[in-house]
């Protein structure tokens, strides 16, 4: 029966998608189907307000191997909308499902509504420079980034869980070793203040000066992508931007950050934005509340001193 | 020796797109086209694989004004470029683009390896590699940060946020690479000159045997609006940095942003 399909390889995200699905249901009047695959943990799923829960069970534990089975489910049920968790695996699975269904897919939708027989979505374009509102014909799919919606709460109903056998063996693909990425556990999105380092800082050693500035503000240290991905001076979970962390601290303080749109997209909702940059025309100043034009090697020590006294 | 195809997108350079304050529309009149940044990494990776294993690298694009892109693409070590130049690309969504590329690949293929970037710098849909793999019935692997080819076996290391994963593939594959997979080399003068002599081939969209429905986007734009930043823009640019610093500290104190004293 036509419905709204929910799937993520990450169960926390599944619960967030259920919230989005239930909002769509109000206008679409269609049931919300939650799909889990393999051994995914059912806890807290069957007692949300979702209408039906299906577990696809196959012999291959690799989440991506379920793309065919999810597409089959979607076409058998003639689903009208599919919301997928915007993880790397989820985006791959969603695109494969979309191709098999011949359906449209909106990547990292920030909002999803039902309007006039279509899904109406918003998303960022050009690295965050613009917001596009798009209309998607049914069946319409979207991926949704983590934390776009709150997790669905529990209701007093207990949904029956239906298990479906899935043939998900893949002949040409075998999965080798997986390694967890070691994180230092910093949750940048929770920081109240962030001092962010850009490539204006010339050497890794100079980060100690930035550390001192951060300390003087009681701030966490963040950075631009180049500092993490190209120079490896700071761990990747500290870089801010459209492809990195999205942060909304009370204060974002950029030092030697030019303010390219891809970086701004991750921090422009900060309460107060401050910048130090040598180049008066750096785009960061258009995005800033306060700024100083100058050499950071001159300004930062003066600032640390002023903050200490 | 692998025969490799790289898909690339010819996109507007977002750095030159301005937001018109009235109505927040985008002014693209100053924007030039470029090879989508991450596609350069995909091209580079293909060329590196061939430098190591032998074989050939071809490139393909679906877009408009593609002729302008040939020189840049071919000077990066690509042997031949295919272009499907059509105004249909202007409103194409990932559904249409993947249909067109898959149909073209069926015509000019098969390839041992098809490389894409994980997303394009304009719309960053992150779909083409995955969709192509589904349409062509080939293994599709995304978010790849390392590739090793040996005979007809490919190992790809994926970066998945909280873990890395190695995937072994036997036979043909479609792989989408992350920008961190390599650093793109700047073409040498010799390469730039040689590019002019390399072959390019136009593929007519009508020759692909696609139905009207397959060329009709499922996702259409209702509006595109520039993101506005409403900020105070108070910039201190005195020659005397001490003055600037004390003005900044005073402002931050007013905002209540100075560290509480214990
Ligand atoms: C698809 C895509 C996605 C991307 N995603 C992200 C993302 O998520 N996050 C991200 O950060 N980037 C991202 N980028 C990269 C982004 O476009 C910029 O290249 C990057 O943010 C620039 O980093 P930066 O400001 O550190 O370096 P630069 O742009 O090199 O800026 C350095 C700045 O330091 C200043 N400076 C130099 N020396 C001094 C000095 N002594 N004193 C004071 N100032 C000095 C310069 O004037 C300049 O403004 C992405 C790019 C693409 C194409």
PDB file of N, CA and C in Angstrom, chain A residues 62 64 89 91-92 96 102-103 105 107 123 126 129-137 172-174 176-179 181 183 193 215 225 229 262 268 270-271 280 285-294 307, chain B residues 14 17 38 122-127 130-131 133 139-140 142 158 160-170 180 217-220 222-225 227 231-237 241 251 255 257 259 261:
ATOM      1  N   UNK A  62      26.636  -6.419   5.044  1.00  0.00           N
ATOM      2  CA  UNK A  62      27.015  -5.090   4.530  1.00  0.00           C
ATOM      3  C   UNK A  62      25.755  -4.285   4.220  1.00  0.00           C
ATOM      4  N   UNK A  64      25.010  -1.760   2.432  1.00  0.00           N
ATOM      5  CA  UNK A  64      24.788  -1.403   1.026  1.00  0.00           C
ATOM      6  C   UNK A  64      24.199  -2.563   0.218  1.00  0.00           C
ATOM      7  N   UNK A  89      26.851   5.837   3.773  1.00  0.00           N
ATOM      8  CA  UNK A  89      26.189   4.609   3.316  1.00  0.00           C
ATOM      9  C   UNK A  89      24.758   4.908   2.853  1.00  0.00           C
ATOM     10  N   UNK A  91      23.449   7.652   1.719  1.00  0.00           N
ATOM     11  CA  UNK A  91      23.361   8.381   0.454  1.00  0.00           C
ATOM     12  C   UNK A  91      23.582   7.450  -0.731  1.00  0.00           C
ATOM     13  N   UNK A  92      24.512   6.512  -0.561  1.00  0.00           N
ATOM     14  CA  UNK A  92      24.782   5.540  -1.626  1.00  0.00           C
ATOM     15  C   UNK A  92      23.554   4.665  -1.843  1.00  0.00           C
ATOM     16  N   UNK A  96      21.084   4.407  -5.196  1.00  0.00           N
ATOM     17  CA  UNK A  96      20.881   3.143  -5.909  1.00  0.00           C
ATOM     18  C   UNK A  96      19.397   2.791  -5.964  1.00  0.00           C
ATOM     19  N   UNK A 102      13.682   4.567 -10.784  1.00  0.00           N
ATOM     20  CA  UNK A 102      13.530   5.655 -11.748  1.00  0.00           C
ATOM     21  C   UNK A 102      12.948   6.881 -11.078  1.00  0.00           C
ATOM     22  N   UNK A 103      13.398   7.140  -9.855  1.00  0.00           N
ATOM     23  CA  UNK A 103      12.810   8.216  -9.055  1.00  0.00           C
ATOM     24  C   UNK A 103      13.781   9.367  -8.851  1.00  0.00           C
ATOM     25  N   UNK A 105      15.655  12.146  -6.412  1.00  0.00           N
ATOM     26  CA  UNK A 105      16.220  12.084  -5.066  1.00  0.00           C
ATOM     27  C   UNK A 105      16.833  13.438  -4.753  1.00  0.00           C
ATOM     28  N   UNK A 107      19.273  15.450  -2.240  1.00  0.00           N
ATOM     29  CA  UNK A 107      20.345  15.155  -1.290  1.00  0.00           C
ATOM     30  C   UNK A 107      20.366  16.185  -0.164  1.00  0.00           C
ATOM     31  N   UNK A 123      17.219  22.790  -0.071  1.00  0.00           N
ATOM     32  CA  UNK A 123      18.601  22.337   0.142  1.00  0.00           C
ATOM     33  C   UNK A 123      19.568  23.428  -0.285  1.00  0.00           C
ATOM     34  N   UNK A 126      25.752  25.400  -4.418  1.00  0.00           N
ATOM     35  CA  UNK A 126      27.003  26.146  -4.534  1.00  0.00           C
ATOM     36  C   UNK A 126      27.709  26.288  -3.186  1.00  0.00           C
ATOM     37  N   UNK A 129      26.068  28.861  -0.840  1.00  0.00           N
ATOM     38  CA  UNK A 129      25.808  30.215  -1.314  1.00  0.00           C
ATOM     39  C   UNK A 129      24.313  30.467  -1.494  1.00  0.00           C
ATOM     40  N   UNK A 130      23.585  29.438  -1.871  1.00  0.00           N
ATOM     41  CA  UNK A 130      22.166  29.622  -2.185  1.00  0.00           C
ATOM     42  C   UNK A 130      21.324  28.479  -1.641  1.00  0.00           C
ATOM     43  N   UNK A 131      20.039  28.781  -1.468  1.00  0.00           N
ATOM     44  CA  UNK A 131      19.081  27.776  -1.029  1.00  0.00           C
ATOM     45  C   UNK A 131      18.132  27.500  -2.190  1.00  0.00           C
ATOM     46  N   UNK A 132      17.976  26.241  -2.550  1.00  0.00           N
ATOM     47  CA  UNK A 132      17.068  25.900  -3.637  1.00  0.00           C
ATOM     48  C   UNK A 132      15.815  25.256  -3.070  1.00  0.00           C
ATOM     49  N   UNK A 133      14.677  25.708  -3.545  1.00  0.00           N
ATOM     50  CA  UNK A 133      13.425  25.011  -3.249  1.00  0.00           C
ATOM     51  C   UNK A 133      13.105  24.175  -4.475  1.00  0.00           C
ATOM     52  N   UNK A 134      12.883  22.896  -4.251  1.00  0.00           N
ATOM     53  CA  UNK A 134      12.686  22.007  -5.387  1.00  0.00           C
ATOM     54  C   UNK A 134      11.408  21.185  -5.220  1.00  0.00           C
ATOM     55  N   UNK A 135      10.864  20.801  -6.357  1.00  0.00           N
ATOM     56  CA  UNK A 135       9.643  20.017  -6.386  1.00  0.00           C
ATOM     57  C   UNK A 135      10.016  18.641  -6.932  1.00  0.00           C
ATOM     58  N   UNK A 136       9.612  17.604  -6.253  1.00  0.00           N
ATOM     59  CA  UNK A 136       9.973  16.251  -6.687  1.00  0.00           C
ATOM     60  C   UNK A 136       8.720  15.451  -6.969  1.00  0.00           C
ATOM     61  N   UNK A 137       8.659  14.869  -8.164  1.00  0.00           N
ATOM     62  CA  UNK A 137       7.512  14.018  -8.520  1.00  0.00           C
ATOM     63  C   UNK A 137       7.518  12.756  -7.673  1.00  0.00           C
ATOM     64  N   UNK A 172      30.511 -10.115  -6.629  1.00  0.00           N
ATOM     65  CA  UNK A 172      31.774  -9.458  -7.000  1.00  0.00           C
ATOM     66  C   UNK A 172      32.411  -8.676  -5.853  1.00  0.00           C
ATOM     67  N   UNK A 173      31.679  -8.547  -4.734  1.00  0.00           N
ATOM     68  CA  UNK A 173      32.183  -7.681  -3.674  1.00  0.00           C
ATOM     69  C   UNK A 173      32.396  -8.446  -2.379  1.00  0.00           C
ATOM     70  N   UNK A 174      33.578  -8.295  -1.791  1.00  0.00           N
ATOM     71  CA  UNK A 174      33.762  -8.792  -0.425  1.00  0.00           C
ATOM     72  C   UNK A 174      34.286  -7.648   0.427  1.00  0.00           C
ATOM     73  N   UNK A 176      36.549  -6.279   3.329  1.00  0.00           N
ATOM     74  CA  UNK A 176      37.750  -6.610   4.105  1.00  0.00           C
ATOM     75  C   UNK A 176      37.663  -5.986   5.476  1.00  0.00           C
ATOM     76  N   UNK A 177      38.802  -5.557   5.973  1.00  0.00           N
ATOM     77  CA  UNK A 177      38.814  -5.054   7.349  1.00  0.00           C
ATOM     78  C   UNK A 177      38.141  -3.679   7.462  1.00  0.00           C
ATOM     79  N   UNK A 178      37.512  -3.464   8.607  1.00  0.00           N
ATOM     80  CA  UNK A 178      36.989  -2.133   8.905  1.00  0.00           C
ATOM     81  C   UNK A 178      37.717  -1.644  10.156  1.00  0.00           C
ATOM     82  N   UNK A 179      38.049  -0.364  10.175  1.00  0.00           N
ATOM     83  CA  UNK A 179      38.735   0.202  11.338  1.00  0.00           C
ATOM     84  C   UNK A 179      37.932   1.381  11.834  1.00  0.00           C
ATOM     85  N   UNK A 181      37.469   4.960  13.174  1.00  0.00           N
ATOM     86  CA  UNK A 181      38.317   6.141  13.134  1.00  0.00           C
ATOM     87  C   UNK A 181      38.452   6.638  14.568  1.00  0.00           C
ATOM     88  N   UNK A 183      38.686   9.018  17.409  1.00  0.00           N
ATOM     89  CA  UNK A 183      38.303  10.413  17.616  1.00  0.00           C
ATOM     90  C   UNK A 183      38.747  10.832  18.990  1.00  0.00           C
ATOM     91  N   UNK A 193      31.865  28.595  22.448  1.00  0.00           N
ATOM     92  CA  UNK A 193      32.759  29.532  21.751  1.00  0.00           C
ATOM     93  C   UNK A 193      33.772  28.721  20.964  1.00  0.00           C
ATOM     94  N   UNK A 215      42.101  29.644  24.909  1.00  0.00           N
ATOM     95  CA  UNK A 215      42.028  29.552  26.362  1.00  0.00           C
ATOM     96  C   UNK A 215      41.556  30.862  26.975  1.00  0.00           C
ATOM     97  N   UNK A 225      38.951  23.409   6.301  1.00  0.00           N
ATOM     98  CA  UNK A 225      39.203  22.052   5.830  1.00  0.00           C
ATOM     99  C   UNK A 225      40.678  21.796   5.542  1.00  0.00           C
ATOM    100  N   UNK A 229      42.389  18.485   6.487  1.00  0.00           N
ATOM    101  CA  UNK A 229      42.491  17.481   5.427  1.00  0.00           C
ATOM    102  C   UNK A 229      43.816  17.537   4.670  1.00  0.00           C
ATOM    103  N   UNK A 262      31.977  27.623   1.440  1.00  0.00           N
ATOM    104  CA  UNK A 262      31.858  26.254   1.969  1.00  0.00           C
ATOM    105  C   UNK A 262      32.176  26.210   3.466  1.00  0.00           C
ATOM    106  N   UNK A 268      27.738  30.042   9.849  1.00  0.00           N
ATOM    107  CA  UNK A 268      27.111  31.356   9.707  1.00  0.00           C
ATOM    108  C   UNK A 268      25.893  31.543  10.598  1.00  0.00           C
ATOM    109  N   UNK A 270      26.203  31.205  13.788  1.00  0.00           N
ATOM    110  CA  UNK A 270      26.778  31.569  15.086  1.00  0.00           C
ATOM    111  C   UNK A 270      26.184  32.902  15.528  1.00  0.00           C
ATOM    112  N   UNK A 271      26.119  33.098  16.850  1.00  0.00           N
ATOM    113  CA  UNK A 271      25.498  34.329  17.344  1.00  0.00           C
ATOM    114  C   UNK A 271      26.342  35.542  16.972  1.00  0.00           C
ATOM    115  N   UNK A 280      41.900  42.819   3.660  1.00  0.00           N
ATOM    116  CA  UNK A 280      40.699  43.606   3.935  1.00  0.00           C
ATOM    117  C   UNK A 280      39.505  43.119   3.121  1.00  0.00           C
ATOM    118  N   UNK A 285      34.944  39.019   6.206  1.00  0.00           N
ATOM    119  CA  UNK A 285      34.510  40.270   6.834  1.00  0.00           C
ATOM    120  C   UNK A 285      33.043  40.599   6.516  1.00  0.00           C
ATOM    121  N   UNK A 286      32.576  40.120   5.348  1.00  0.00           N
ATOM    122  CA  UNK A 286      31.158  40.326   5.037  1.00  0.00           C
ATOM    123  C   UNK A 286      30.274  39.465   5.928  1.00  0.00           C
ATOM    124  N   UNK A 287      30.864  38.383   6.422  1.00  0.00           N
ATOM    125  CA  UNK A 287      30.093  37.454   7.244  1.00  0.00           C
ATOM    126  C   UNK A 287      30.292  37.730   8.731  1.00  0.00           C
ATOM    127  N   UNK A 288      31.090  38.772   9.037  1.00  0.00           N
ATOM    128  CA  UNK A 288      31.490  38.976  10.434  1.00  0.00           C
ATOM    129  C   UNK A 288      30.772  40.157  11.073  1.00  0.00           C
ATOM    130  N   UNK A 289      30.594  40.079  12.383  1.00  0.00           N
ATOM    131  CA  UNK A 289      30.096  41.225  13.144  1.00  0.00           C
ATOM    132  C   UNK A 289      31.247  42.170  13.477  1.00  0.00           C
ATOM    133  N   UNK A 290      32.358  41.590  13.891  1.00  0.00           N
ATOM    134  CA  UNK A 290      33.535  42.384  14.236  1.00  0.00           C
ATOM    135  C   UNK A 290      34.753  41.798  13.554  1.00  0.00           C
ATOM    136  N   UNK A 291      35.673  42.688  13.195  1.00  0.00           N
ATOM    137  CA  UNK A 291      36.883  42.166  12.584  1.00  0.00           C
ATOM    138  C   UNK A 291      38.053  43.111  12.776  1.00  0.00           C
ATOM    139  N   UNK A 292      39.238  42.544  12.641  1.00  0.00           N
ATOM    140  CA  UNK A 292      40.443  43.373  12.592  1.00  0.00           C
ATOM    141  C   UNK A 292      41.202  42.996  11.333  1.00  0.00           C
ATOM    142  N   UNK A 293      41.561  44.016  10.552  1.00  0.00           N
ATOM    143  CA  UNK A 293      42.403  43.773   9.393  1.00  0.00           C
ATOM    144  C   UNK A 293      43.843  43.876   9.864  1.00  0.00           C
ATOM    145  N   UNK A 294      44.580  42.793   9.760  1.00  0.00           N
ATOM    146  CA  UNK A 294      45.971  42.855  10.181  1.00  0.00           C
ATOM    147  C   UNK A 294      46.628  41.492  10.183  1.00  0.00           C
ATOM    148  N   UNK A 307      43.209  40.369  26.666  1.00  0.00           N
ATOM    149  CA  UNK A 307      42.187  39.538  27.294  1.00  0.00           C
ATOM    150  C   UNK A 307      42.616  39.109  28.690  1.00  0.00           C
TER     151      UNK A 307
ATOM    152  N   UNK B  14      31.712  28.841  -8.318  1.00  0.00           N
ATOM    153  CA  UNK B  14      30.855  29.468  -7.310  1.00  0.00           C
ATOM    154  C   UNK B  14      31.479  30.734  -6.718  1.00  0.00           C
ATOM    155  N   UNK B  17      30.021  33.801  -8.341  1.00  0.00           N
ATOM    156  CA  UNK B  17      28.579  34.010  -8.328  1.00  0.00           C
ATOM    157  C   UNK B  17      28.256  35.024  -7.246  1.00  0.00           C
ATOM    158  N   UNK B  38      36.260  18.446  -7.427  1.00  0.00           N
ATOM    159  CA  UNK B  38      36.538  17.063  -7.026  1.00  0.00           C
ATOM    160  C   UNK B  38      36.711  16.134  -8.215  1.00  0.00           C
ATOM    161  N   UNK B 122      28.965  22.311  -7.579  1.00  0.00           N
ATOM    162  CA  UNK B 122      27.798  23.189  -7.670  1.00  0.00           C
ATOM    163  C   UNK B 122      26.600  22.652  -6.886  1.00  0.00           C
ATOM    164  N   UNK B 123      26.073  21.514  -7.306  1.00  0.00           N
ATOM    165  CA  UNK B 123      24.874  21.019  -6.617  1.00  0.00           C
ATOM    166  C   UNK B 123      25.160  19.909  -5.608  1.00  0.00           C
ATOM    167  N   UNK B 124      26.331  19.306  -5.697  1.00  0.00           N
ATOM    168  CA  UNK B 124      26.774  18.311  -4.727  1.00  0.00           C
ATOM    169  C   UNK B 124      25.687  17.274  -4.427  1.00  0.00           C
ATOM    170  N   UNK B 125      25.149  16.704  -5.497  1.00  0.00           N
ATOM    171  CA  UNK B 125      24.093  15.713  -5.324  1.00  0.00           C
ATOM    172  C   UNK B 125      24.586  14.370  -4.796  1.00  0.00           C
ATOM    173  N   UNK B 126      25.830  14.060  -5.032  1.00  0.00           N
ATOM    174  CA  UNK B 126      26.422  12.804  -4.565  1.00  0.00           C
ATOM    175  C   UNK B 126      25.643  11.567  -5.025  1.00  0.00           C
ATOM    176  N   UNK B 127      25.170  11.587  -6.249  1.00  0.00           N
ATOM    177  CA  UNK B 127      24.343  10.465  -6.687  1.00  0.00           C
ATOM    178  C   UNK B 127      24.867   9.729  -7.908  1.00  0.00           C
ATOM    179  N   UNK B 130      26.633   6.200  -7.726  1.00  0.00           N
ATOM    180  CA  UNK B 130      25.723   5.162  -7.229  1.00  0.00           C
ATOM    181  C   UNK B 130      24.651   4.833  -8.258  1.00  0.00           C
ATOM    182  N   UNK B 131      24.084   5.881  -8.844  1.00  0.00           N
ATOM    183  CA  UNK B 131      23.036   5.639  -9.848  1.00  0.00           C
ATOM    184  C   UNK B 131      23.605   4.887 -11.044  1.00  0.00           C
ATOM    185  N   UNK B 133      26.088   2.858 -11.194  1.00  0.00           N
ATOM    186  CA  UNK B 133      26.346   1.449 -10.871  1.00  0.00           C
ATOM    187  C   UNK B 133      25.045   0.662 -10.914  1.00  0.00           C
ATOM    188  N   UNK B 139      29.103  -3.235  -9.560  1.00  0.00           N
ATOM    189  CA  UNK B 139      29.329  -2.835  -8.171  1.00  0.00           C
ATOM    190  C   UNK B 139      29.614  -1.337  -8.117  1.00  0.00           C
ATOM    191  N   UNK B 140      29.025  -0.664  -7.161  1.00  0.00           N
ATOM    192  CA  UNK B 140      29.256   0.774  -7.001  1.00  0.00           C
ATOM    193  C   UNK B 140      29.747   1.053  -5.601  1.00  0.00           C
ATOM    194  N   UNK B 142      31.217   4.060  -2.969  1.00  0.00           N
ATOM    195  CA  UNK B 142      31.327   5.511  -2.772  1.00  0.00           C
ATOM    196  C   UNK B 142      32.292   5.860  -1.638  1.00  0.00           C
ATOM    197  N   UNK B 158      37.217   2.912   1.944  1.00  0.00           N
ATOM    198  CA  UNK B 158      36.155   3.924   2.079  1.00  0.00           C
ATOM    199  C   UNK B 158      36.294   4.642   3.397  1.00  0.00           C
ATOM    200  N   UNK B 160      33.959   6.438   6.084  1.00  0.00           N
ATOM    201  CA  UNK B 160      32.525   6.481   6.365  1.00  0.00           C
ATOM    202  C   UNK B 160      32.210   7.220   7.653  1.00  0.00           C
ATOM    203  N   UNK B 161      32.888   8.299   7.913  1.00  0.00           N
ATOM    204  CA  UNK B 161      32.588   9.052   9.121  1.00  0.00           C
ATOM    205  C   UNK B 161      33.222   8.411  10.338  1.00  0.00           C
ATOM    206  N   UNK B 162      32.590   7.351  10.867  1.00  0.00           N
ATOM    207  CA  UNK B 162      33.135   6.784  12.101  1.00  0.00           C
ATOM    208  C   UNK B 162      34.006   5.565  11.864  1.00  0.00           C
ATOM    209  N   UNK B 163      34.150   5.125  10.627  1.00  0.00           N
ATOM    210  CA  UNK B 163      35.056   3.996  10.375  1.00  0.00           C
ATOM    211  C   UNK B 163      35.578   4.036   8.948  1.00  0.00           C
ATOM    212  N   UNK B 164      36.654   3.282   8.719  1.00  0.00           N
ATOM    213  CA  UNK B 164      37.083   3.062   7.343  1.00  0.00           C
ATOM    214  C   UNK B 164      36.790   1.610   7.026  1.00  0.00           C
ATOM    215  N   UNK B 165      36.621   1.332   5.750  1.00  0.00           N
ATOM    216  CA  UNK B 165      36.220  -0.004   5.340  1.00  0.00           C
ATOM    217  C   UNK B 165      36.928  -0.318   4.031  1.00  0.00           C
ATOM    218  N   UNK B 166      37.500  -1.501   3.942  1.00  0.00           N
ATOM    219  CA  UNK B 166      38.139  -1.893   2.686  1.00  0.00           C
ATOM    220  C   UNK B 166      37.195  -2.816   1.921  1.00  0.00           C
ATOM    221  N   UNK B 167      36.975  -2.482   0.654  1.00  0.00           N
ATOM    222  CA  UNK B 167      36.074  -3.277  -0.179  1.00  0.00           C
ATOM    223  C   UNK B 167      36.890  -3.880  -1.319  1.00  0.00           C
ATOM    224  N   UNK B 168      36.768  -5.202  -1.499  1.00  0.00           N
ATOM    225  CA  UNK B 168      37.462  -5.869  -2.601  1.00  0.00           C
ATOM    226  C   UNK B 168      36.457  -6.185  -3.695  1.00  0.00           C
ATOM    227  N   UNK B 169      36.817  -5.799  -4.917  1.00  0.00           N
ATOM    228  CA  UNK B 169      35.892  -5.999  -6.029  1.00  0.00           C
ATOM    229  C   UNK B 169      36.579  -6.824  -7.102  1.00  0.00           C
ATOM    230  N   UNK B 170      35.831  -7.780  -7.644  1.00  0.00           N
ATOM    231  CA  UNK B 170      36.360  -8.569  -8.753  1.00  0.00           C
ATOM    232  C   UNK B 170      35.608  -8.122  -9.997  1.00  0.00           C
ATOM    233  N   UNK B 180      40.312  13.805  -0.896  1.00  0.00           N
ATOM    234  CA  UNK B 180      41.564  13.526  -0.194  1.00  0.00           C
ATOM    235  C   UNK B 180      42.335  12.361  -0.804  1.00  0.00           C
ATOM    236  N   UNK B 217      13.311  15.608 -16.068  1.00  0.00           N
ATOM    237  CA  UNK B 217      13.751  15.538 -14.671  1.00  0.00           C
ATOM    238  C   UNK B 217      12.607  15.241 -13.707  1.00  0.00           C
ATOM    239  N   UNK B 218      12.927  14.539 -12.642  1.00  0.00           N
ATOM    240  CA  UNK B 218      11.963  14.260 -11.573  1.00  0.00           C
ATOM    241  C   UNK B 218      12.006  15.377 -10.536  1.00  0.00           C
ATOM    242  N   UNK B 219      13.162  16.030 -10.468  1.00  0.00           N
ATOM    243  CA  UNK B 219      13.341  17.120  -9.500  1.00  0.00           C
ATOM    244  C   UNK B 219      13.451  18.418 -10.278  1.00  0.00           C
ATOM    245  N   UNK B 220      12.560  19.378 -10.007  1.00  0.00           N
ATOM    246  CA  UNK B 220      12.651  20.657 -10.709  1.00  0.00           C
ATOM    247  C   UNK B 220      12.778  21.790  -9.700  1.00  0.00           C
ATOM    248  N   UNK B 222      12.022  25.200  -8.012  1.00  0.00           N
ATOM    249  CA  UNK B 222      10.941  26.172  -7.888  1.00  0.00           C
ATOM    250  C   UNK B 222      11.561  27.559  -7.714  1.00  0.00           C
ATOM    251  N   UNK B 223      12.592  27.625  -6.872  1.00  0.00           N
ATOM    252  CA  UNK B 223      13.299  28.892  -6.711  1.00  0.00           C
ATOM    253  C   UNK B 223      14.702  28.646  -6.193  1.00  0.00           C
ATOM    254  N   UNK B 224      15.593  29.571  -6.513  1.00  0.00           N
ATOM    255  CA  UNK B 224      16.946  29.537  -5.968  1.00  0.00           C
ATOM    256  C   UNK B 224      17.209  30.918  -5.394  1.00  0.00           C
ATOM    257  N   UNK B 225      17.509  30.952  -4.116  1.00  0.00           N
ATOM    258  CA  UNK B 225      17.718  32.252  -3.489  1.00  0.00           C
ATOM    259  C   UNK B 225      19.068  32.299  -2.792  1.00  0.00           C
ATOM    260  N   UNK B 227      21.784  33.019  -0.048  1.00  0.00           N
ATOM    261  CA  UNK B 227      21.701  32.991   1.407  1.00  0.00           C
ATOM    262  C   UNK B 227      22.191  34.345   1.903  1.00  0.00           C
ATOM    263  N   UNK B 231      24.932  40.915   9.095  1.00  0.00           N
ATOM    264  CA  UNK B 231      25.917  41.039  10.169  1.00  0.00           C
ATOM    265  C   UNK B 231      26.280  42.488  10.393  1.00  0.00           C
ATOM    266  N   UNK B 232      26.885  42.747  11.534  1.00  0.00           N
ATOM    267  CA  UNK B 232      27.212  44.142  11.853  1.00  0.00           C
ATOM    268  C   UNK B 232      28.328  44.702  10.984  1.00  0.00           C
ATOM    269  N   UNK B 233      29.232  43.846  10.542  1.00  0.00           N
ATOM    270  CA  UNK B 233      30.354  44.267   9.679  1.00  0.00           C
ATOM    271  C   UNK B 233      31.158  45.434  10.241  1.00  0.00           C
ATOM    272  N   UNK B 234      31.444  45.410  11.543  1.00  0.00           N
ATOM    273  CA  UNK B 234      32.289  46.453  12.134  1.00  0.00           C
ATOM    274  C   UNK B 234      33.731  45.979  12.058  1.00  0.00           C
ATOM    275  N   UNK B 235      34.497  46.600  11.165  1.00  0.00           N
ATOM    276  CA  UNK B 235      35.868  46.141  10.955  1.00  0.00           C
ATOM    277  C   UNK B 235      36.845  47.228  11.384  1.00  0.00           C
ATOM    278  N   UNK B 236      37.735  46.877  12.284  1.00  0.00           N
ATOM    279  CA  UNK B 236      38.747  47.823  12.764  1.00  0.00           C
ATOM    280  C   UNK B 236      39.984  47.677  11.898  1.00  0.00           C
ATOM    281  N   UNK B 237      40.372  48.784  11.232  1.00  0.00           N
ATOM    282  CA  UNK B 237      41.530  48.669  10.351  1.00  0.00           C
ATOM    283  C   UNK B 237      42.500  49.828  10.511  1.00  0.00           C
ATOM    284  N   UNK B 241      47.615  48.552  15.723  1.00  0.00           N
ATOM    285  CA  UNK B 241      46.881  47.340  16.089  1.00  0.00           C
ATOM    286  C   UNK B 241      46.447  47.328  17.549  1.00  0.00           C
ATOM    287  N   UNK B 251      34.139  45.809  22.315  1.00  0.00           N
ATOM    288  CA  UNK B 251      32.920  45.326  21.653  1.00  0.00           C
ATOM    289  C   UNK B 251      32.520  43.954  22.172  1.00  0.00           C
ATOM    290  N   UNK B 255      29.176  42.444  24.185  1.00  0.00           N
ATOM    291  CA  UNK B 255      28.403  41.274  23.763  1.00  0.00           C
ATOM    292  C   UNK B 255      28.398  40.182  24.836  1.00  0.00           C
ATOM    293  N   UNK B 257      31.025  38.415  25.759  1.00  0.00           N
ATOM    294  CA  UNK B 257      31.769  37.258  25.269  1.00  0.00           C
ATOM    295  C   UNK B 257      33.131  37.070  25.920  1.00  0.00           C
ATOM    296  N   UNK B 259      35.750  36.012  28.836  1.00  0.00           N
ATOM    297  CA  UNK B 259      35.766  34.917  29.805  1.00  0.00           C
ATOM    298  C   UNK B 259      35.372  35.434  31.185  1.00  0.00           C
ATOM    299  N   UNK B 261      35.482  35.801  35.017  1.00  0.00           N
ATOM    300  CA  UNK B 261      36.640  35.691  35.912  1.00  0.00           C
ATOM    301  C   UNK B 261      36.231  34.955  37.164  1.00  0.00           C
TER     302      UNK B 261
END
